Coordinates of C-alpha atoms and ligand atoms in Angstrom, one line a residue:
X185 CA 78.0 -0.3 90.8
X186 CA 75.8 2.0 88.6
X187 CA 74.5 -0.3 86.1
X188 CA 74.9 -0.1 82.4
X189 CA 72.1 1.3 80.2
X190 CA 70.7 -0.8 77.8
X191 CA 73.0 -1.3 74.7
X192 CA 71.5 0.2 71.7
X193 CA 70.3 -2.4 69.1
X194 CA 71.0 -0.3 65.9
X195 CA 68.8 3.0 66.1
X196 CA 70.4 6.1 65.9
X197 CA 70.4 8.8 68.8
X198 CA 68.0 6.4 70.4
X199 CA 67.3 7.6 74.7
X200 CA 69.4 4.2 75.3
X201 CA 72.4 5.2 73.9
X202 CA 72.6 8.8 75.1
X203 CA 71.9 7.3 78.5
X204 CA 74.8 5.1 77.8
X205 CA 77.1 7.5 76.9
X206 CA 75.8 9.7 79.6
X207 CA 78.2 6.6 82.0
X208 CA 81.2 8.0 80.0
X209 CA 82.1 11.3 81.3
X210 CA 84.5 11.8 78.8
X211 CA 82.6 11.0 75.9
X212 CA 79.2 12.9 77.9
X213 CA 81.8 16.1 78.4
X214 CA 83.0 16.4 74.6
X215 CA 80.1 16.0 72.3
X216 CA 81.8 17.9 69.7
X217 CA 84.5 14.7 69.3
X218 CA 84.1 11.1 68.2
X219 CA 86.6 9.2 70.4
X220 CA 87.0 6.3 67.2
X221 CA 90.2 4.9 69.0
X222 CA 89.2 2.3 71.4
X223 CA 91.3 -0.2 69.9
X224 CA 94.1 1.6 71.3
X225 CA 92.3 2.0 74.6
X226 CA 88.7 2.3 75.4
X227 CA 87.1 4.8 77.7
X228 CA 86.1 4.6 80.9
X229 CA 82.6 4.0 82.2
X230 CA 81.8 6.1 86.0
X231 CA 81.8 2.4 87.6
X232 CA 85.2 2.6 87.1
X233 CA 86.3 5.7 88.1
X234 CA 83.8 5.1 91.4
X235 CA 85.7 2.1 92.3
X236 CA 89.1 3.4 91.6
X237 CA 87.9 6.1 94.0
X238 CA 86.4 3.3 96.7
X239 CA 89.2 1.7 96.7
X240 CA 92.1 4.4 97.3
X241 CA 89.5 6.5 99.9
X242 CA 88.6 3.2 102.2
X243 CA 91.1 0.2 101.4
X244 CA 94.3 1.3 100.0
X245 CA 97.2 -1.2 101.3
X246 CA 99.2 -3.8 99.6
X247 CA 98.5 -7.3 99.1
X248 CA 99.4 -10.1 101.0
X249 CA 101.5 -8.3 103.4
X250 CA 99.7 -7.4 105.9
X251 CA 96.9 -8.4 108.8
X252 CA 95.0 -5.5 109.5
X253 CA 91.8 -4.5 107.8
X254 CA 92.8 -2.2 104.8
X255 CA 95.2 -5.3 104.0
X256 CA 93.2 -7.9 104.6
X257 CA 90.6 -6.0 102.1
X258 CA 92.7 -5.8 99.8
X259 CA 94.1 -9.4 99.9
X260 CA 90.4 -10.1 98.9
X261 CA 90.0 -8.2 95.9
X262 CA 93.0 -9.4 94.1
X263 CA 91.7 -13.0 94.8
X264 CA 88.1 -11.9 94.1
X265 CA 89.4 -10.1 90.7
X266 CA 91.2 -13.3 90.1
X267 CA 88.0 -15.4 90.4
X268 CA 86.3 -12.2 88.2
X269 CA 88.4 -12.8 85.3
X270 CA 87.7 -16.7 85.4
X271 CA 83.9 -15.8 85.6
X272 CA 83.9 -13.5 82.9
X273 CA 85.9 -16.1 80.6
X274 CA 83.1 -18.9 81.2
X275 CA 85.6 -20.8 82.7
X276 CA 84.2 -24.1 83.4
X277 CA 87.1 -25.6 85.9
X278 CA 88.4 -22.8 87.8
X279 CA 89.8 -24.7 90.7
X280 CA 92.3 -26.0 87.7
X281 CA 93.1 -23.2 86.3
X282 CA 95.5 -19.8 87.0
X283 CA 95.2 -16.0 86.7
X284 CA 98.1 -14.2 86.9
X285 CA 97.7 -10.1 87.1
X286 CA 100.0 -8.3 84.7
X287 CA 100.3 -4.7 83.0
X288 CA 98.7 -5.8 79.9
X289 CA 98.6 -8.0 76.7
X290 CA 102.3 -7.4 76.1
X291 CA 103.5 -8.2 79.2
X292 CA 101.5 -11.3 79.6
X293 CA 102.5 -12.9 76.3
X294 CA 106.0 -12.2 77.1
X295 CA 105.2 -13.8 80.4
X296 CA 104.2 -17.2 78.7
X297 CA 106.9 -16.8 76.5
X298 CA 109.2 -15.9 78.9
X299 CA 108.5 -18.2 82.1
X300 CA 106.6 -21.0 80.6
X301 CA 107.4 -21.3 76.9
X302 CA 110.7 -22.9 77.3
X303 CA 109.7 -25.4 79.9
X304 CA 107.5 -27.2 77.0
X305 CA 109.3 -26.9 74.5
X306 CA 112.2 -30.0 73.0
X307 CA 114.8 -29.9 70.6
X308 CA 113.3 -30.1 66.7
X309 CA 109.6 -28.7 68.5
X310 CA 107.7 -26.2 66.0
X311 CA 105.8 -23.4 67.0
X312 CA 103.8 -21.0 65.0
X313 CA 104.1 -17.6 65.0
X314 CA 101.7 -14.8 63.2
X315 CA 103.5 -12.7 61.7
X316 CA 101.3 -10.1 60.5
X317 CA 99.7 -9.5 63.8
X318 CA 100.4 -7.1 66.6
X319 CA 104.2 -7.1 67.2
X320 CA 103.8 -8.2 70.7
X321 CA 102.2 -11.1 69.9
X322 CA 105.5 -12.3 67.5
X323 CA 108.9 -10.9 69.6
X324 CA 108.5 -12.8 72.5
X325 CA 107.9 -15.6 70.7
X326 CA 111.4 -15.0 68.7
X327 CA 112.9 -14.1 71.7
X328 CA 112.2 -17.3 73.7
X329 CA 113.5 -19.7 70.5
X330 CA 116.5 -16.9 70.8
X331 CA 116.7 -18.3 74.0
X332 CA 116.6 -21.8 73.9
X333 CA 119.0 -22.0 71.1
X334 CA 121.5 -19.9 73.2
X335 CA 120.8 -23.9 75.2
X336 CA 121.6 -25.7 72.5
X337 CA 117.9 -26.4 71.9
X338 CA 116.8 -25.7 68.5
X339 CA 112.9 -24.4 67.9
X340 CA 111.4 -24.1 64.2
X341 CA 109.5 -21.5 63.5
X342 CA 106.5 -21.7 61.0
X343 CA 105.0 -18.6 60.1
X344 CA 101.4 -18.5 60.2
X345 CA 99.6 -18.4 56.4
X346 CA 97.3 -15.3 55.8
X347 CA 94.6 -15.7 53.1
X348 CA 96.1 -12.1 51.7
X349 CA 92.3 -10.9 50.5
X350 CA 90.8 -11.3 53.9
X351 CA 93.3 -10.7 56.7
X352 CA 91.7 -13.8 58.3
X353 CA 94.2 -16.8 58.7
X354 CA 94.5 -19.2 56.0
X355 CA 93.3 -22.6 58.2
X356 CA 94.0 -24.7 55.3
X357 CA 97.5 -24.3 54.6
X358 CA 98.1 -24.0 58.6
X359 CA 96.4 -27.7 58.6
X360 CA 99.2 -29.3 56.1
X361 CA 101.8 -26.8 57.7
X362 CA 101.3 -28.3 61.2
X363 CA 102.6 -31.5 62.1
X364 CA 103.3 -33.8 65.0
X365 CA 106.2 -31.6 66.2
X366 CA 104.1 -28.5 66.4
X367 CA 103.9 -27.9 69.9
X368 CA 102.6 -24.2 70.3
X369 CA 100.5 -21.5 68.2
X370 CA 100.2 -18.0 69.1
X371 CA 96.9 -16.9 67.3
X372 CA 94.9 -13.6 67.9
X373 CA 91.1 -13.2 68.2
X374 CA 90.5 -10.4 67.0
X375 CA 92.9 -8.5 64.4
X376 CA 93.9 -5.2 65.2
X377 CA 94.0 -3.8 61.6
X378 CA 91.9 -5.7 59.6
X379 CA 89.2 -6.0 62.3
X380 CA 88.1 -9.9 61.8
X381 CA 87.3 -12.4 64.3
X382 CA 90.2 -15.5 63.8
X383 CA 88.0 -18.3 63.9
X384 CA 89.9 -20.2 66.4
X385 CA 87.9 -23.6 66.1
X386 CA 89.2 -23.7 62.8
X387 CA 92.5 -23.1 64.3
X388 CA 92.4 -26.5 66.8
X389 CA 91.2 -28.2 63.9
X390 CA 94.0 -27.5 61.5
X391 CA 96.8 -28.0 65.2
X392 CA 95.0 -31.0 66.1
X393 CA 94.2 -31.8 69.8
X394 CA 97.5 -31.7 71.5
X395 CA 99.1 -28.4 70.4
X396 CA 99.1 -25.5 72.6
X397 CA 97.2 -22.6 71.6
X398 CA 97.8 -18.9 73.2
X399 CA 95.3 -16.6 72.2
X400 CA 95.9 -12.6 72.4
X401 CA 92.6 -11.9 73.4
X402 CA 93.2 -7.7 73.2
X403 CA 90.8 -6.8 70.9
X404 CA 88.3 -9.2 72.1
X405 CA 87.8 -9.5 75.8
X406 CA 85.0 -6.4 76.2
X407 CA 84.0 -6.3 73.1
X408 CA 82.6 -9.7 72.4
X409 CA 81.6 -13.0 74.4
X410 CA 84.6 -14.4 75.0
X411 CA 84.0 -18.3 76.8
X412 CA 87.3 -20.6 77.2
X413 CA 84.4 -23.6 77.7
X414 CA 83.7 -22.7 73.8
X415 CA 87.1 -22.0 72.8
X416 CA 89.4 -24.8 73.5
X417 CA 92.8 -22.6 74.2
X418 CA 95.2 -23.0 76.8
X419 CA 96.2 -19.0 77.4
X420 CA 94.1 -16.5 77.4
X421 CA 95.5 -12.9 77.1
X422 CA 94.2 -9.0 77.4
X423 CA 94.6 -5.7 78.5
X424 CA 92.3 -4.2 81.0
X425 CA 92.9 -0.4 79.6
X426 CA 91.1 -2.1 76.4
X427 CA 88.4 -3.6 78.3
X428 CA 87.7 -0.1 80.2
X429 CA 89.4 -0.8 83.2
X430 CA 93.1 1.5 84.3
X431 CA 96.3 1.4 82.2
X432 CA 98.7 -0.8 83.7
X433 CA 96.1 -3.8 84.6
X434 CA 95.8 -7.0 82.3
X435 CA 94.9 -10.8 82.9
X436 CA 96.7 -14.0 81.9
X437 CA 94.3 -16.9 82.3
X438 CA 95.8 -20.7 81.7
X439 CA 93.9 -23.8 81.1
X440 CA 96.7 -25.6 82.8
X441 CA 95.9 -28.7 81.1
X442 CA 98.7 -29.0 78.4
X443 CA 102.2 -29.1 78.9
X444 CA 103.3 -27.9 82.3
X445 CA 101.6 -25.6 85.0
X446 CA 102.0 -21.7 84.3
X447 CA 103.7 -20.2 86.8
X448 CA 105.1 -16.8 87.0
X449 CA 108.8 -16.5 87.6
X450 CA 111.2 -14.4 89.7
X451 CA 109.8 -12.6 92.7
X452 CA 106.6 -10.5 92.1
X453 CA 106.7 -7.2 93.6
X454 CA 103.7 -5.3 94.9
X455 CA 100.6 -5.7 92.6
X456 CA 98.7 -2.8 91.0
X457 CA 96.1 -3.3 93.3
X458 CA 94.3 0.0 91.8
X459 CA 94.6 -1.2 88.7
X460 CA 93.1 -5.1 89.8
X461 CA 90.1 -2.9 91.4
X462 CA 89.4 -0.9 88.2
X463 CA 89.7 -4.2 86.5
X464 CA 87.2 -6.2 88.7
X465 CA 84.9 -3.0 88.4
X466 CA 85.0 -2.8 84.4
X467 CA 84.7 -6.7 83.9
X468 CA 81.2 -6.0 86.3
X469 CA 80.4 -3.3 84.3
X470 CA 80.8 -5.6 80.6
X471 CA 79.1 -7.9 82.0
X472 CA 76.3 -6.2 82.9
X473 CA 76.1 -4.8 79.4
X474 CA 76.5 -7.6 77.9
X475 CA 79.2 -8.5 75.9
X476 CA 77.2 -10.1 72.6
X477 CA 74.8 -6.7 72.8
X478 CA 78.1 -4.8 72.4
X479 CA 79.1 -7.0 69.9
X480 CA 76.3 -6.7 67.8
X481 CA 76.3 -2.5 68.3
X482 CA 79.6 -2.3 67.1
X483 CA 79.3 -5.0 64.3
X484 CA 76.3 -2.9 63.3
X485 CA 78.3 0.2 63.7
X486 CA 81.5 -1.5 61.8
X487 CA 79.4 -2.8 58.9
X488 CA 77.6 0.3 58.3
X489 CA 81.6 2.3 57.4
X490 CA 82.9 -0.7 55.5
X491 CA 79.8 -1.3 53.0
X492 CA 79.4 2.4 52.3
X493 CA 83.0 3.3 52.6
X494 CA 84.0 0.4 50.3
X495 CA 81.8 2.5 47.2
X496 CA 83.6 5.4 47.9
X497 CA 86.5 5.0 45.0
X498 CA 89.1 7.1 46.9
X499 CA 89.6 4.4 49.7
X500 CA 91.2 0.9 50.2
X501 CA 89.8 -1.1 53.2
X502 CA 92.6 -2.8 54.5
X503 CA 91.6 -6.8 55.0
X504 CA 88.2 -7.9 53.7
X505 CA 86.5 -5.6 51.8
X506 CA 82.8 -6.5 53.4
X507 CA 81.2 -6.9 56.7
X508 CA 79.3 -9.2 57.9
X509 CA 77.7 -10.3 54.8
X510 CA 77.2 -13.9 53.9
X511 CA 80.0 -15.2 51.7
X512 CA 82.3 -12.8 53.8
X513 CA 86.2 -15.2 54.1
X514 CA 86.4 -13.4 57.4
X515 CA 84.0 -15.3 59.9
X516 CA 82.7 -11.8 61.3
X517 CA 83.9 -8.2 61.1
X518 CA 84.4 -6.6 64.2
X519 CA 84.2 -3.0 65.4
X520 CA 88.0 -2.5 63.6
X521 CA 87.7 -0.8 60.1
X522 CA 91.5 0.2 58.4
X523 CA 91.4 2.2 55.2
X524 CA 94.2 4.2 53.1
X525 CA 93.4 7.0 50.7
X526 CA 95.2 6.9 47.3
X527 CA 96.3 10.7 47.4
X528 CA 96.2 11.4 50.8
X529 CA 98.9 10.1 53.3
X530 CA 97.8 8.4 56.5
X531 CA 99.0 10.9 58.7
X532 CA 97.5 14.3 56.7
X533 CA 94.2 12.1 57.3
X534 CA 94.1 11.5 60.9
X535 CA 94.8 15.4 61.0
X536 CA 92.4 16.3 58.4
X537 CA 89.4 13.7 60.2
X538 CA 90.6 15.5 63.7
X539 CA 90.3 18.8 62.3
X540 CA 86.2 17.8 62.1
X541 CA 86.5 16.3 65.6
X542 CA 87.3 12.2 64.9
X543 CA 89.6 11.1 66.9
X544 CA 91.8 7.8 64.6
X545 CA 94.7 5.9 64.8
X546 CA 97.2 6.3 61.6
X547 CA 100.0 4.7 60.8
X548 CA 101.5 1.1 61.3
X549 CA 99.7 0.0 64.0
X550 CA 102.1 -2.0 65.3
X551 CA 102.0 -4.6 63.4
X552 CA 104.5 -7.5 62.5
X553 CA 107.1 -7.4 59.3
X554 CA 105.1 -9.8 57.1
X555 CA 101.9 -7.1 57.5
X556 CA 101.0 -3.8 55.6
X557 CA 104.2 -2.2 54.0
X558 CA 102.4 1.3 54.1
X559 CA 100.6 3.0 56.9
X560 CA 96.7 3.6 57.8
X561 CA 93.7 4.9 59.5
X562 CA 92.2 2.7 61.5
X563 CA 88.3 3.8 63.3
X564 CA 87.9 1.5 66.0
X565 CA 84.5 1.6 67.8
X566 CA 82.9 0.4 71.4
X567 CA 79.8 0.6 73.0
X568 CA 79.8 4.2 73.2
X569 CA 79.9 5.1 69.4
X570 CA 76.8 6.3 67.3
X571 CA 75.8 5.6 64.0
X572 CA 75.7 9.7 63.7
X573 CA 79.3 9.5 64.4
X574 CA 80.0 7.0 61.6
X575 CA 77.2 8.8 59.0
X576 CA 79.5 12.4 60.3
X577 CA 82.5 10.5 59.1
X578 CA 81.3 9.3 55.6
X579 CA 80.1 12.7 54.9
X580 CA 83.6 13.6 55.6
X581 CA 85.1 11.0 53.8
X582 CA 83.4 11.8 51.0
X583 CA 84.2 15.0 50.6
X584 CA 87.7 14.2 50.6
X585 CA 87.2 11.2 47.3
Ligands
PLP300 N1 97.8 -7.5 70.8 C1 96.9 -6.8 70.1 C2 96.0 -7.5 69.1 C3 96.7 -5.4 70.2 O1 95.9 -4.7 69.5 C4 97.6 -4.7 71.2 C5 97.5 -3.3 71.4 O2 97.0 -2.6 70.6 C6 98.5 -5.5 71.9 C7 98.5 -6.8 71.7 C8 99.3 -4.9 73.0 O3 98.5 -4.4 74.1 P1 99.2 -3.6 75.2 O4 99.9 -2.4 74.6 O5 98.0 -3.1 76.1 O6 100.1 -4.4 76.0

């Protein structure tokens, strides 16, 4: 594996980060664009692309099918990737716990909504659903108390409280919300509009011990440390196509210590063993890098737009209007920063910032009924992003106020 430059530590244009971005031969081939969409899926370092290229030019075979070499090989990786993602987690009892391989976030929620979901759950159970995140992190939810109560077993659902101002979770009202009967909270890391980091301790505190929690871990797992000994959830979710590995790949990690074992139902097919390389290959690369050096880039990175773009009078930050500073309701901004202008529609935007060569994400970014009623541009940043990139935008911005 080639190994990751150092990660930049907040100087601009510095020789670290062009040798960085030098890994990314799509960000290396096009230094006329700012790729500011990595929220929607991040780039891919060389590792990656080496390994996908390893593995389909020496191993290519399936998976548990076979007992010649190629097979065999292959056998090993998936089991190998499995015991990658449990690594990169900080698991600290993998012989207890489970990773199953899926296509991505999506999938694996609706997986644990799907196949496990209904085995814990009891007539007059609660679960809580957040309803201003990503949609696919509240329909499968829906679906599986649609489901039960087809059986004659009735779920509640409690909507999860926002604090409006901040985007962040509103803990205290979840705490008197939550009772005895509360069996299960789906909760998200990081939020994929308003860019803050949920603060899950304070979610176990306000469930209590026994509730089950299932984190989507999409916008978090690549971008930040992400440790299940630290966080005391029972699922943990992703994408690999946001963590730099293929489309297609994903992880679904359980804890397997409330409420029954996880087990995948109905017969599995063949695996994406190209994508489960890639994904082995990009959680080598991460860690390399370092996930809390990437964190603090793209914080830097992240803070830098919201505290000058918030004195620019033309634009609403969507969520909490600071970054990191001290005081912040939000317990960190991430590398997520969502804005509107008041004349110009979200769309005309994106078109107008692509027309200078920033690549955004505008409109509703898939997010739940009880979110933002209008749409967005949302600049999402990894590893690979400059403060150049973000000083080009303001400029931009600003001409626009
Ligand atoms: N959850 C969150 C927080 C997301 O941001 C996304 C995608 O943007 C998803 C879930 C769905 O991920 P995927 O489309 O990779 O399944």
């Amino acid at each position: 594996m080639t190994a990751p430059g150092i990660v930049p530590q907040g100087e601009s244009g510095s020789a670290e980060l062009s040798a960085l971005r030098a890994q990314f031969p799509i960000i290396a081939g096009h230094p006329e664009l700012a790729y500011l969409d990595s929220a929607a899926t991040a780039q891919k370092p060389q590792a990656v692309l080496d390994a996908v290229q390893a593995y389909l030019t020496t191993t290519n075979a399936n998976a548990g099918r076979g007992t010649y070499t190629w097979a065999n090989r292959t056998t090993a990786l998936v089991e190998e990737t499995r015991d990658r993602v449990k690594g990169f987690l900080g698991d600290p009892d993998p012989a207890e716990s489970a990773v199953h391989f899926t296509s991505g976030t999506t999938e694996g929620l609706r997986a644990v909504a799907r196949d496990w979901l209904p085995r814990l759950l009891a007539d007059g159970d609660e679960i809580v659903v957040p309803v201003a995140d990503h949609q696919a992190n509240i329909s499968p939810w829906l679906e599986a108390r649609q489901q039960l109560s087809g059986q004659g077993v009735r779920v509640r659902v409690l909507p999860m409280p926002y604090q409006q101002a901040s985007g962040d979770y509103d803990h205290t009202a979840l705490a008197s919300l939550a009772g005895p009967h509360t069996r299960f909270v789906a909760v998200t890391h990081v939020h994929h509009v308003y860019g803050g980091n949920m603060n899950i301790h304070r979610i176990r505190e306000a469930v209590g011990p026994d509730a089950v929690i299932c984190l989507d871990a999409a916008q978090s797992v690549g971008h930040l440390p992400v440790s299940v000994a630290e966080l005391d959830v029972d699922f943990v979710v992703f994408s690999g196509h946001k963590a730099m590995a293929l489309p297609g790949s994903g992880a679904l990690w359980a804890r397997q210590a409330r409420g029954p074992a996880f087990a995948p139902g109905g017969w599995p097919g063949t695996p994406n063993t190209v994508g489960i390389a890639s994904l082995h290959a990009a959680l080598d690369w991460l860690e390399a890098a370092g996930p809390d050096r990437i964190e603090r880039w793209t914080v830097a990175l992240a803070a830098r737009l919201t505290d000058r773009l918030r004195h620019l009078d033309a634009y609403e930050i969507l969520g909490c209007r600071t970054s990191v500073a001290a005081g912040s309701p939000v317990q960190q901004r991430q590398g997520i920063v969502t804005f509107r202008h008041r004349d110009i529609d979200s769309g005309d935007l994106g078109f107008i910032l692509f027309s200078h060569g920033f690549m955004v994400r505008s409109d509703g970014h898939c997010q739940g009924g009880a979110g933002e009623k209008a749409d967005s541009v949302r600049v999402s940043l990894h590893v690979y992003n400059s403060m150049e990139e973000i000083d080009r935008l303001l400029s931009v911005l600003a001409t626009l106020g």
